[in-house]
Amino acid sequence: MNDFNAARDIPILLGAFFVLTAAIGLIRFPDLYSRLHASSKLITLGSAGIFIGVGLEFAQTEALTRLAAVLLFQFLTTPLSAYLIAQAAYLRGLEPLLEGPDEWNALGKAALLDERLEESGGG
């Protein structure tokens, strides 16, 4: 049985923590947009930790090259696909859920801007 190797096991454990957090976010968040955010960001970070740990375990040039290519492809495509899904949902009429705490009054400022645009005839 292999013993604990900190260089290999800590990135894998951190990656597993991010994947678990993403799964909890998918269950707990109220709308599609926040769920997309949780899944795209946290799954990318989680898989990066897991890939780094696996790459350190194998320590072969071929394995490291393939893992780096997969990780690069994932870092490029996951945010783009999440953006396209969110844009398609918004264009189909799915409104974001705008309830809950608004610490910086951002929602109030957005509503004020909408009112000003409607008054000026620009919206």
Tab-separated table of C-alpha atoms in Angstrom:
chain	number	residue	atom	x	y	z
A	1	MET	CA	0.000	0.000	0.000
A	2	ASN	CA	1.304	3.448	-0.877
A	3	ASP	CA	1.867	5.865	1.953
A	4	PHE	CA	0.943	9.542	2.039
A	5	ASN	CA	2.787	11.652	-0.522
A	6	ALA	CA	2.021	15.336	0.155
A	7	ALA	CA	3.086	16.571	-3.292
A	8	ARG	CA	0.633	14.182	-4.927
A	9	ASP	CA	-2.176	13.854	-2.409
A	10	ILE	CA	-2.753	17.477	-1.379
A	11	PRO	CA	-3.613	18.709	-4.917
A	12	ILE	CA	-5.921	15.719	-5.361
A	13	LEU	CA	-7.652	16.415	-2.044
A	14	LEU	CA	-8.038	20.101	-2.900
A	15	GLY	CA	-9.439	19.153	-6.303
A	16	ALA	CA	-11.890	16.748	-4.700
A	17	PHE	CA	-12.949	19.512	-2.285
A	18	PHE	CA	-13.676	21.872	-5.208
A	19	VAL	CA	-15.670	19.184	-7.020
A	20	LEU	CA	-17.681	18.485	-3.855
A	21	THR	CA	-18.310	22.220	-3.425
A	22	ALA	CA	-19.534	22.412	-7.024
A	23	ALA	CA	-21.932	19.525	-6.412
A	24	ILE	CA	-23.300	21.245	-3.314
A	25	GLY	CA	-23.641	24.482	-5.299
A	26	LEU	CA	-25.653	22.714	-7.985
A	27	ILE	CA	-28.089	21.522	-5.354
A	28	ARG	CA	-28.261	24.691	-3.252
A	29	PHE	CA	-28.213	27.564	-5.771
A	30	PRO	CA	-31.625	28.787	-6.922
A	31	ASP	CA	-31.308	29.470	-10.653
A	32	LEU	CA	-29.529	28.366	-13.796
A	33	TYR	CA	-27.059	31.244	-13.849
A	34	SER	CA	-25.665	30.705	-10.378
A	35	ARG	CA	-25.577	26.946	-10.928
A	36	LEU	CA	-23.622	27.472	-14.143
A	37	HIS	CA	-21.174	29.661	-12.283
A	38	ALA	CA	-20.638	27.044	-9.585
A	39	SER	CA	-20.260	24.177	-11.984
A	40	SER	CA	-17.966	25.876	-14.496
A	41	LYS	CA	-15.571	27.561	-12.071
A	42	LEU	CA	-15.346	24.919	-9.373
A	43	ILE	CA	-15.228	21.895	-11.653
A	44	THR	CA	-12.385	23.510	-13.607
A	45	LEU	CA	-10.445	24.201	-10.405
A	46	GLY	CA	-11.209	20.736	-9.056
A	47	SER	CA	-10.092	18.938	-12.156
A	48	ALA	CA	-6.928	21.075	-12.252
A	49	GLY	CA	-6.002	19.887	-8.757
A	50	ILE	CA	-6.737	16.287	-9.618
A	51	PHE	CA	-4.770	16.488	-12.882
A	52	ILE	CA	-1.785	18.068	-11.122
A	53	GLY	CA	-1.789	15.336	-8.486
A	54	VAL	CA	-2.051	12.589	-11.090
A	55	GLY	CA	0.684	14.206	-13.165
A	56	LEU	CA	2.979	14.282	-10.142
A	57	GLU	CA	2.265	10.615	-9.495
A	58	PHE	CA	3.092	9.440	-13.018
A	59	ALA	CA	6.033	11.833	-13.593
A	60	GLN	CA	6.373	10.701	-17.197
A	61	THR	CA	6.747	13.199	-19.996
A	62	GLU	CA	4.009	11.627	-22.125
A	63	ALA	CA	1.500	11.599	-19.266
A	64	LEU	CA	2.329	15.162	-18.234
A	65	THR	CA	1.963	16.381	-21.817
A	66	ARG	CA	-1.445	14.760	-22.210
A	67	LEU	CA	-2.656	16.035	-18.839
A	68	ALA	CA	-1.462	19.556	-19.674
A	69	ALA	CA	-3.263	19.414	-23.023
A	70	VAL	CA	-6.504	18.223	-21.425
A	71	LEU	CA	-6.249	20.862	-18.697
A	72	LEU	CA	-5.565	23.635	-21.234
A	73	PHE	CA	-8.499	22.499	-23.363
A	74	GLN	CA	-10.751	22.462	-20.310
A	75	PHE	CA	-9.627	25.927	-19.173
A	76	LEU	CA	-10.423	27.277	-22.648
A	77	THR	CA	-13.737	25.553	-23.297
A	78	THR	CA	-15.533	25.400	-19.930
A	79	PRO	CA	-15.993	29.169	-19.423
A	80	LEU	CA	-16.972	29.603	-23.058
A	81	SER	CA	-19.583	26.855	-22.947
A	82	ALA	CA	-21.009	28.207	-19.666
A	83	TYR	CA	-21.260	31.662	-21.241
A	84	LEU	CA	-23.029	30.293	-24.317
A	85	ILE	CA	-25.504	28.314	-22.205
A	86	ALA	CA	-26.248	31.378	-20.073
A	87	GLN	CA	-26.668	33.579	-23.143
A	88	ALA	CA	-29.008	31.079	-24.791
A	89	ALA	CA	-31.096	30.822	-21.627
A	90	TYR	CA	-31.300	34.606	-21.320
A	91	LEU	CA	-32.251	35.054	-24.972
A	92	ARG	CA	-34.974	32.417	-24.546
A	93	GLY	CA	-36.445	34.537	-21.757
A	94	LEU	CA	-35.161	32.904	-18.579
A	95	GLU	CA	-34.787	35.780	-16.139
A	96	PRO	CA	-32.151	35.543	-13.406
A	97	LEU	CA	-33.423	35.262	-9.874
A	98	LEU	CA	-32.702	38.647	-8.322
A	99	GLU	CA	-33.683	37.948	-4.742
A	100	GLY	CA	-31.527	37.805	-1.672
A	101	PRO	CA	-28.905	40.054	-0.162
A	102	ASP	CA	-27.713	42.972	-2.220
A	103	GLU	CA	-24.723	44.188	-0.247
A	104	TRP	CA	-23.683	46.951	-2.648
A	105	ASN	CA	-27.195	47.901	-3.821
A	106	ALA	CA	-26.233	46.772	-7.307
A	107	LEU	CA	-29.772	45.684	-8.133
A	108	GLY	CA	-31.156	49.069	-7.106
A	109	LYS	CA	-28.647	50.852	-9.342
A	110	ALA	CA	-29.537	48.610	-12.271
A	111	ALA	CA	-33.240	49.329	-11.791
A	112	LEU	CA	-32.512	53.055	-11.622
A	113	LEU	CA	-30.571	52.881	-14.883
A	114	ASP	CA	-33.437	50.985	-16.517
A	115	GLU	CA	-35.900	53.678	-15.399
A	116	ARG	CA	-33.667	56.428	-16.766
A	117	LEU	CA	-33.340	54.654	-20.103
A	118	GLU	CA	-37.093	54.226	-20.371
A	119	GLU	CA	-37.687	57.886	-19.528
A	120	SER	CA	-35.236	59.061	-22.156
A	121	GLY	CA	-36.703	56.718	-24.775
A	122	GLY	CA	-33.436	54.848	-25.215
A	123	GLY	CA	-34.666	51.451	-24.056
